[in-house]
Coordinates of C-alpha atoms in Angstrom, one line a residue:
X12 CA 29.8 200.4 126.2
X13 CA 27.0 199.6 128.8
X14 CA 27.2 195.7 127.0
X15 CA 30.9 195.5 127.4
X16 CA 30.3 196.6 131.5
X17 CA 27.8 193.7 132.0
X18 CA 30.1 191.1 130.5
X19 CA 33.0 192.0 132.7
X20 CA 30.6 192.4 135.7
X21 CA 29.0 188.7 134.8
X22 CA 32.4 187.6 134.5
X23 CA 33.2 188.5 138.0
X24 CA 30.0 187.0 139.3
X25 CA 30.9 183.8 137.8
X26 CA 34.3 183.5 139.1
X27 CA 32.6 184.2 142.7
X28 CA 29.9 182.1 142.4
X29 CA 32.3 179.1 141.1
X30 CA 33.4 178.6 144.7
X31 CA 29.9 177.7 145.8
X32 CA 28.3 175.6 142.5
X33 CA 30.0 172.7 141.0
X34 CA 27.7 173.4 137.8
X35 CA 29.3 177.3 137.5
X36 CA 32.3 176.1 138.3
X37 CA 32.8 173.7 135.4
X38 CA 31.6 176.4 133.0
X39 CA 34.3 178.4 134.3
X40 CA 37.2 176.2 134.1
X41 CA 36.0 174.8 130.6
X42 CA 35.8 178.7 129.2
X43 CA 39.6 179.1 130.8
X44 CA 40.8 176.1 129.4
X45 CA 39.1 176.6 125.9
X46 CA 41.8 178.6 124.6
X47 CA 44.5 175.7 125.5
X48 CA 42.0 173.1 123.8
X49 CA 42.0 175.2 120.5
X50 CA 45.8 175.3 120.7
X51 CA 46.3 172.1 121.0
X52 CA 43.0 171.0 118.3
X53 CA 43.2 173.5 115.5
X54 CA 45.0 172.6 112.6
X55 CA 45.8 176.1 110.9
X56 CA 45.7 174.6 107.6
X57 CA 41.8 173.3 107.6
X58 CA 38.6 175.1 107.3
X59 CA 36.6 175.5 110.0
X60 CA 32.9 175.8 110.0
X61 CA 31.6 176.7 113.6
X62 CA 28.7 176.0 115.1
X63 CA 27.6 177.8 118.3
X64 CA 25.2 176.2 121.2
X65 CA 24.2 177.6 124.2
X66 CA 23.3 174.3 125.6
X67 CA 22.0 170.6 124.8
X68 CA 18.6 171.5 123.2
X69 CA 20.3 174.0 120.6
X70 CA 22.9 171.3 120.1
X71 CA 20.0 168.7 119.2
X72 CA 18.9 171.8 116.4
X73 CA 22.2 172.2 115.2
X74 CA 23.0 168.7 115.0
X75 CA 21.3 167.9 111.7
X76 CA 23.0 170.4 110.4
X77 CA 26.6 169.2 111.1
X78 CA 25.6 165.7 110.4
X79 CA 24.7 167.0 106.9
X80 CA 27.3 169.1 106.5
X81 CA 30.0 166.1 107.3
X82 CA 28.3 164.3 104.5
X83 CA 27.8 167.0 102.1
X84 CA 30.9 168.6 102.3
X85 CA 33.9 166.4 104.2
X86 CA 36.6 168.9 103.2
X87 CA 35.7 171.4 106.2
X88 CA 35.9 170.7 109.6
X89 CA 33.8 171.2 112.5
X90 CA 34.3 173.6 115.9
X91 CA 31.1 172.9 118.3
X92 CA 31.1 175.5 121.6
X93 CA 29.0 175.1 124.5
X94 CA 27.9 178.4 126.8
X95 CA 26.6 175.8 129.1
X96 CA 27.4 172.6 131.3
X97 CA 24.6 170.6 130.3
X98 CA 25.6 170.6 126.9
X99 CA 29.2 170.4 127.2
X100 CA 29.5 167.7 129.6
X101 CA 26.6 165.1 127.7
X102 CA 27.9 165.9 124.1
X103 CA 31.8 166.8 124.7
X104 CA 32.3 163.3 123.4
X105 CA 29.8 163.8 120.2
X106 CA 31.9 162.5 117.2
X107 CA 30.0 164.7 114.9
X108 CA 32.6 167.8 115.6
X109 CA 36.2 167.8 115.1
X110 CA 36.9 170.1 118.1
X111 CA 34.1 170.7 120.8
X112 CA 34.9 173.2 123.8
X113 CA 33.5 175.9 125.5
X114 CA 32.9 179.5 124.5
X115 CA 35.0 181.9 126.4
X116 CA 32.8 185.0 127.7
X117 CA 32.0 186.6 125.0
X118 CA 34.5 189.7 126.1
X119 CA 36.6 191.9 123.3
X120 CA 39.8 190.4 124.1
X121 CA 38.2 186.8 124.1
X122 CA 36.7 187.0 120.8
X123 CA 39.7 188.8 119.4
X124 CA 41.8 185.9 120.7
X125 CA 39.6 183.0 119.5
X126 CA 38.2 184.4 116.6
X127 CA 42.5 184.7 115.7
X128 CA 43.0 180.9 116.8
X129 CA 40.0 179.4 114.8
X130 CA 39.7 181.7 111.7
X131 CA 36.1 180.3 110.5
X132 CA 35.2 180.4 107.5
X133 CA 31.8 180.2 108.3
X134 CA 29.4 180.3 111.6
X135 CA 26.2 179.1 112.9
X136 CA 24.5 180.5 115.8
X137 CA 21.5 178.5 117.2
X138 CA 18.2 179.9 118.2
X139 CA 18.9 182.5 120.7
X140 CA 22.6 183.4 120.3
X141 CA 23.6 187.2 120.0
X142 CA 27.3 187.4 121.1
X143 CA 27.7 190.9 120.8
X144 CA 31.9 191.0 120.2
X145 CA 31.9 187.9 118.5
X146 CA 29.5 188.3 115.9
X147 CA 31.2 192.4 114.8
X148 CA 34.6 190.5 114.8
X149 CA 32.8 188.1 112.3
X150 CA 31.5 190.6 110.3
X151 CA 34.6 193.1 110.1
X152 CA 35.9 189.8 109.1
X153 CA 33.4 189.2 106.2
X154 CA 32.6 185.7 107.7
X155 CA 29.3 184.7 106.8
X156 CA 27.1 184.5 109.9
X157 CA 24.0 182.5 110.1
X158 CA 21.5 182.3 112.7
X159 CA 19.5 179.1 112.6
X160 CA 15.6 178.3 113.8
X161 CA 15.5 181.3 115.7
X162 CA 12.5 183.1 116.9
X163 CA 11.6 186.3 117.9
X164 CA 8.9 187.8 120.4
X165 CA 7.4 191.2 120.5
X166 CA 8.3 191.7 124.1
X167 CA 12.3 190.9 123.3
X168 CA 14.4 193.4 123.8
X169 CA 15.6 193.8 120.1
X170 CA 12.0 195.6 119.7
X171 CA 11.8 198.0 122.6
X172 CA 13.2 201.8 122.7
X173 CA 15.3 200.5 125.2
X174 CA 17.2 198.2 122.8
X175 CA 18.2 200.0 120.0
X176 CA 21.9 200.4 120.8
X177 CA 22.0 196.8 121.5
X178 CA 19.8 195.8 119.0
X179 CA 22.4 196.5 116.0
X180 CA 23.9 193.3 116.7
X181 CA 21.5 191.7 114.5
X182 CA 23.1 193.4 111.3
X183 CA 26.2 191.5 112.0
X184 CA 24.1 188.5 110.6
X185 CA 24.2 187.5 106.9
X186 CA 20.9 185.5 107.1
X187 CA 18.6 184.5 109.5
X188 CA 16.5 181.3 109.2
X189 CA 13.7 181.4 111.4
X190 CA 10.7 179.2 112.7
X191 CA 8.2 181.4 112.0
X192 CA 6.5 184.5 109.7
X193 CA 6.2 186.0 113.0
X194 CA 9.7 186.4 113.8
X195 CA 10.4 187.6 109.7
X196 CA 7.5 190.3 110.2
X197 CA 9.4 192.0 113.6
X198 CA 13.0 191.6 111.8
X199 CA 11.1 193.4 109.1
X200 CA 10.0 196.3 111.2
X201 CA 13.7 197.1 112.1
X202 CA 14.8 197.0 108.9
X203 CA 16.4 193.7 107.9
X204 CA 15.6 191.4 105.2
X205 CA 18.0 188.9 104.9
X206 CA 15.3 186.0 106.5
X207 CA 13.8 182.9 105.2
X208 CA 11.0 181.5 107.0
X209 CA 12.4 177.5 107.1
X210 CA 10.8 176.1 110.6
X211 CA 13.0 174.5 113.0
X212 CA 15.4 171.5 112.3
X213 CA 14.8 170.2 115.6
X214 CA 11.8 168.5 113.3
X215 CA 14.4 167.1 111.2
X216 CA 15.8 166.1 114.2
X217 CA 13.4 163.7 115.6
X218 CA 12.8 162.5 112.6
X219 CA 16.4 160.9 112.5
X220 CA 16.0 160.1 116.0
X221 CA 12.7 157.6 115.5
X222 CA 14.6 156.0 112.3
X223 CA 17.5 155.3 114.7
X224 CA 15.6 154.9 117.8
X225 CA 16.4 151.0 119.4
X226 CA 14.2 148.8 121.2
X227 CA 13.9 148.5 124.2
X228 CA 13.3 144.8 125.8
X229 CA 13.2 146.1 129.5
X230 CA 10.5 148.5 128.8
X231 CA 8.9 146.0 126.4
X232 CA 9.0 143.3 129.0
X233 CA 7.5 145.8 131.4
X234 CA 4.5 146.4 129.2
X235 CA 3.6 143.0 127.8
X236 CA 3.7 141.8 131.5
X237 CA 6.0 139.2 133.3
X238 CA 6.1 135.5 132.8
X239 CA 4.4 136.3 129.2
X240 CA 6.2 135.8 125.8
X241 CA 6.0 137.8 122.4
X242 CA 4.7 133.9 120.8
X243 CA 1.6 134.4 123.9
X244 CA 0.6 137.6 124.8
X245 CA -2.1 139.0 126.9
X246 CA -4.2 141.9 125.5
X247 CA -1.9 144.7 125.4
X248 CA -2.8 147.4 128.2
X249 CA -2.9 150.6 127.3
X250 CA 0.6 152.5 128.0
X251 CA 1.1 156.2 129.9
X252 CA 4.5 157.6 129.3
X253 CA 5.0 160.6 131.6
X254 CA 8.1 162.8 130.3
X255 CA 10.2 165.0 131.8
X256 CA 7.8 165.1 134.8
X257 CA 8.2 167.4 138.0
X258 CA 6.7 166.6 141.3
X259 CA 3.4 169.1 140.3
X260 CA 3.0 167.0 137.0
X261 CA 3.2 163.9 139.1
X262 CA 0.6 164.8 141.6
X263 CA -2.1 165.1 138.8
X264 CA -1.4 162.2 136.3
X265 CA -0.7 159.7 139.3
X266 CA -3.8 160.9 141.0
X267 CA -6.1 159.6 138.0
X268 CA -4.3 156.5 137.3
X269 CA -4.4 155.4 140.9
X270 CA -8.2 155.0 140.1
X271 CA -7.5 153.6 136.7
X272 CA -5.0 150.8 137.1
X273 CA -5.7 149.3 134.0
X274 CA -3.0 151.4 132.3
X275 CA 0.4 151.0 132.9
X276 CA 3.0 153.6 133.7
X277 CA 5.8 154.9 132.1
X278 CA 7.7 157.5 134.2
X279 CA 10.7 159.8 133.0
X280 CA 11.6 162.6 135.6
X281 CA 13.0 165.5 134.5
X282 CA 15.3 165.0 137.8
X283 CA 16.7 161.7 138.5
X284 CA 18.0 162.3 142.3
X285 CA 17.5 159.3 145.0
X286 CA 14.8 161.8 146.6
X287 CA 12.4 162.7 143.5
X288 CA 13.1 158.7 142.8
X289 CA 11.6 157.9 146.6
X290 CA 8.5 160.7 146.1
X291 CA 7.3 158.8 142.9
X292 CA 7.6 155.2 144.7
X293 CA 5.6 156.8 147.2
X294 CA 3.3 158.5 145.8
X295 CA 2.7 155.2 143.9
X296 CA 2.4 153.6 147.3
X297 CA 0.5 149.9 147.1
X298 CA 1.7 149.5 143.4
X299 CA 4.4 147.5 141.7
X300 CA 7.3 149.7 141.3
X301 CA 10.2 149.0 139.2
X302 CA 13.4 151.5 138.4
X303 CA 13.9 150.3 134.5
X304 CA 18.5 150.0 136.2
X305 CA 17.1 147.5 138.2
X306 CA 14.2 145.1 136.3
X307 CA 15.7 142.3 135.8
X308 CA 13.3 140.2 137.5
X309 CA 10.9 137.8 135.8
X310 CA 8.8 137.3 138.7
X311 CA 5.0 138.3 137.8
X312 CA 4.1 141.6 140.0
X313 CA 2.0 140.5 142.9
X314 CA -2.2 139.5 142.6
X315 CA -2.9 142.5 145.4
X316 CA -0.5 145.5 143.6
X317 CA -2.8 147.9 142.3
X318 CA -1.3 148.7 139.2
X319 CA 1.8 148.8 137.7
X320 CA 4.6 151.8 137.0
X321 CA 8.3 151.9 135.5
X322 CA 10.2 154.7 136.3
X323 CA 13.1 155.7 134.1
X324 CA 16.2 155.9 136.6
X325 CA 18.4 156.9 133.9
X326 CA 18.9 159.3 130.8
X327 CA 19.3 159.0 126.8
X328 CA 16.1 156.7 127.1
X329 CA 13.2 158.8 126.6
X330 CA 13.3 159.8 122.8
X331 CA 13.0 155.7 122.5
X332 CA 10.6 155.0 124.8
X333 CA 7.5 157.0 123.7
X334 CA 7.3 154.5 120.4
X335 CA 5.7 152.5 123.5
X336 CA 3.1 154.8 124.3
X337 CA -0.9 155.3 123.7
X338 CA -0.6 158.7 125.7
X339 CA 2.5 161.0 126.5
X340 CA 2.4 163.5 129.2
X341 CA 5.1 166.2 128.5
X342 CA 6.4 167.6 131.7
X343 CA 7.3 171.5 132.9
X344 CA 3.8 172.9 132.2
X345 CA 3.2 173.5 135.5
X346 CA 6.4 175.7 136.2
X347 CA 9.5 177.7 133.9
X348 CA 8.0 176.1 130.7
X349 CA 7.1 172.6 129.3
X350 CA 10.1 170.1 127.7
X351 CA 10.3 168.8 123.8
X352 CA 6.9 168.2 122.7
X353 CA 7.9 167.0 119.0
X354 CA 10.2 164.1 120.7
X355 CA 7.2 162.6 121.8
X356 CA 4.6 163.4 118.8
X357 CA 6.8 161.9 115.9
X358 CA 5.5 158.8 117.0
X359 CA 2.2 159.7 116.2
X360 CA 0.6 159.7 120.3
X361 CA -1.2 162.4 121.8
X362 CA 0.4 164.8 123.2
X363 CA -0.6 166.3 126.5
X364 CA 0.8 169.0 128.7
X365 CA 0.5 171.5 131.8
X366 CA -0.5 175.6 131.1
X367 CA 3.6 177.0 130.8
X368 CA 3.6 176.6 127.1
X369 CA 2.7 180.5 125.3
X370 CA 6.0 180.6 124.5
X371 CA 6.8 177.5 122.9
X372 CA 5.6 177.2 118.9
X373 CA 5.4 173.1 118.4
X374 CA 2.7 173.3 121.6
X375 CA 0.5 176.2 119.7
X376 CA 0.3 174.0 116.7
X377 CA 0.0 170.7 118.1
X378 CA -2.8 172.3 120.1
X379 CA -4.1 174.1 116.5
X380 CA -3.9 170.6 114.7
X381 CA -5.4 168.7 117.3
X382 CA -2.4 166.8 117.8
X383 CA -1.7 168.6 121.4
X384 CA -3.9 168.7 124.6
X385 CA -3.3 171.7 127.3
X386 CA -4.3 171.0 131.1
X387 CA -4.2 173.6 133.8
X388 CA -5.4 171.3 136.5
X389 CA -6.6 167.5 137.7
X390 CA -9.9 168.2 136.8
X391 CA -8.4 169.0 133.1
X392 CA -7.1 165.9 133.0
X393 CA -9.9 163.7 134.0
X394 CA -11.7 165.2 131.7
X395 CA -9.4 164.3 129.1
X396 CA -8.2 161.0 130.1
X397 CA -11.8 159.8 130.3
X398 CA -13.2 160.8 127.1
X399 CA -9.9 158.6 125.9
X400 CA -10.8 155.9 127.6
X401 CA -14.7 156.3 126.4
X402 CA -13.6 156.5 122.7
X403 CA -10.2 155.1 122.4
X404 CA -10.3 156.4 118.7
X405 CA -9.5 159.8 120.0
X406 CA -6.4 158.5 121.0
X407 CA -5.7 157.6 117.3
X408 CA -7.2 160.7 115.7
X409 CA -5.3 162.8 117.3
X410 CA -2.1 160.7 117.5
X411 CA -2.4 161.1 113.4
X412 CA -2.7 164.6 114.4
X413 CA 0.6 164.7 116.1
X414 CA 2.5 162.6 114.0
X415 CA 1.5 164.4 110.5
X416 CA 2.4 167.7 112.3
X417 CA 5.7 166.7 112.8
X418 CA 6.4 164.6 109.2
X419 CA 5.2 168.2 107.6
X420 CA 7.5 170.4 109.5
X421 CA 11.0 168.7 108.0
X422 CA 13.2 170.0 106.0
X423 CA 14.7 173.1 107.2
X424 CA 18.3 171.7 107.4
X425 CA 18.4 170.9 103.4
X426 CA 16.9 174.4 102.8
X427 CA 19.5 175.9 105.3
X428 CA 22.6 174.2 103.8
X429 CA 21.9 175.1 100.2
X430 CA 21.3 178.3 101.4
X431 CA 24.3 178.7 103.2
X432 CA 26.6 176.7 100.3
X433 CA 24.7 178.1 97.1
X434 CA 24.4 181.5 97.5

């Protein structure tokens, strides 16, 4: 089989390429290894529900579900896999999942050999997960297969002449809980029916996510302005928190603010390296600067600096710190595709981002609902940031916007679960 061919090709490929990239070759090791983990981990006398995620943002849409699955029903236990090393290596420690390891390849003798170790008695694929040897071991097996807040595109290859052969893989499913009607319609065309439309749970997500959220007195500091206190403040300024940026992103919201000082920044790069760190600072040149890992000082910024910027030299802050913001600036539209748009909107801020973001959902609607602002250039921006600053009650008409879109999307996880445990 043509599939089968691939696999063992892309296996190869991987085992080269591990000599050269620390990142493939920690994938590769953790898939080898996987098998001794599950050894070691499974007790042969539980029942395992498994949950599959290809990397950290299908972990945060699956998470939900486990959490409520641990609470609902304690008497199974829970397998997490990983495809990837930015999942794995943040969330290997999550103490949601009783085991947590990688997914070997997903190879006939693999699956054969871990589907033997596990012996699920039920599985959860997130999103875009279509395991080919897996899932027809899981069906000869009768284990009942779900696929949770998927979506599907016209131009996937599922749909095309092309794709037929492996298309079939979708059958192996016993339900399919999708974002959209969309994505129901398609499945429809090829003949299966088996779908509820139920949204996404990564809206159930961060919604859990803002109720646990902590404050944060650097950041809070920051804003209300040293040598202040909370029993004295100054007029709050208005805040800018930039997430997930890129250097492109950066060029265009710095650019405006370096003639509008009177906000303050809030910067979260998508890649904290020592270099992007230095191309912020200097693009930010005559400002006061501060990396949140190292303001600790109380000293008021100087009388000359002409504004004022926190940059975010560290991760697992970000979902907190846009409860700070008037504005949030979602980064990636300007290159493979903007970041999590709903992480920032469940605080009720406008949400703004680059032209990369026809394939995302949330950004459709949260344009649709007024909640969501697209920019394809500086000019864009101006635009936009100045008729905020004209009528600031924009900024809380369509932070309403943002924040209602989110509150109405949750829910999908209860629907799922009952689905999956009632039927």
């Amino acid at each position: 089989m043509i599939y089968n061919l691939i696999i063992y090709l892309y296996l190869f490929g991987v085992a080269v390429y591990s000599r050269f990239n620390e990142k493939v070759r920690k994938m590769w090791h953790g898939e080898r290894a996987a098998f001794a983990v599950l050894k070691e981990k499974v007790d042969p006398q539980a029942k395992y529900v498994w949950f599959h995620a290809a990397s950290l943002g299908e972990f945060e849409q699956g998470r939900p579900l486990m959490e409520q699955l641990r609470r609902n029903h304690p008497e199974y236990k829970i397998l997490l896999t990983f495809f990837s090393p930015s999942g794995y290596e943040v969330r290997k420690d999550y103490t949601g999942a009783d085991i947590i390891c990688y997914l070997p390849l997903d190879t006939p003798i693999n699956a054969i050999r871990f589907l033997r170790l596990v012996r699920p008695v039920m599985a959860f694929f997130i999103k875009y997960e279509f395991w080919y040897n897996y899932l027809h071991i899981l069906k000869h097996r009768k284990v009942p297969v779900y696929s949770v807040s998927s979506i599907f595109r016209p131009d996937q290859v599922f749909f095309r002449w092309y794709g037929r052969q492996y298309g079939r893989v979708l059958n192996c499913f016993t339900h399919f809980f999708v974002q959209n009607e969309l994505s129901r319609e398609l499945l429809a065309k090829i003949g299966i029916t088996c779908v509820s439309v139920t949204g996404d749970t990564r809206f159930d997500r961060v919604l859990q996510i803002k109720e646990e959220a902590k404050q944060l007195p650097v950041v809070e500091e920051f804003i209300r302005g040293r040598g202040n206190t909370a029993d004295n403040p100054p007029t709050p300024p208005k805040v800018f928190v930039a997430g997930s940026s890129w250097p492109p992103d950066e060029e265009i919201f710095i650019r405006y603010f370096r003639e509008h000082p009177e906000w303050k920044l809030v910067i979260a790069p998508h890649v904290i390296g020592e270099d992007h760190l230095n191309q912020i600072e200097q693009k930010l040149e005559g400002w006061h600067v501060e990396r949140y890992t190292a303001s600790s000082s109380q000293t008021p910024p100087p009388s000359d600096a002409l504004g004022q910027a926190l940059i975010i030299d560290c991760f697992g802050k970000l979902s907190s710190i846009y409860r700070y913001a008037d504005v949030a600036y979602i980064g990636g539209g300007f290159g493979v595709g903007i970041h999590n748009t709903v992480e920032a909107a469940v605080w009720g801020v406008p949400v703004i981002f680059g032209p990369e973001n026809k394939k995302f959902q949330e950004a459709q609607e949260l344009k649709a609902c007024g909640g969501g602002m697209e920019i394809s250039s500086f000019e864009d921006f101006a635009k936009l940031m100045d008729t905020f600053n004209a009528n600031p009650s924009k900024i809380a008409e369509a932070g309403r916007a943002a924040g209602n879109y989110v509150s109405q999307k949750a829910g999908a996880t209860s629907q799922i679960l009952h689905h999956a445990f009632n039927t």
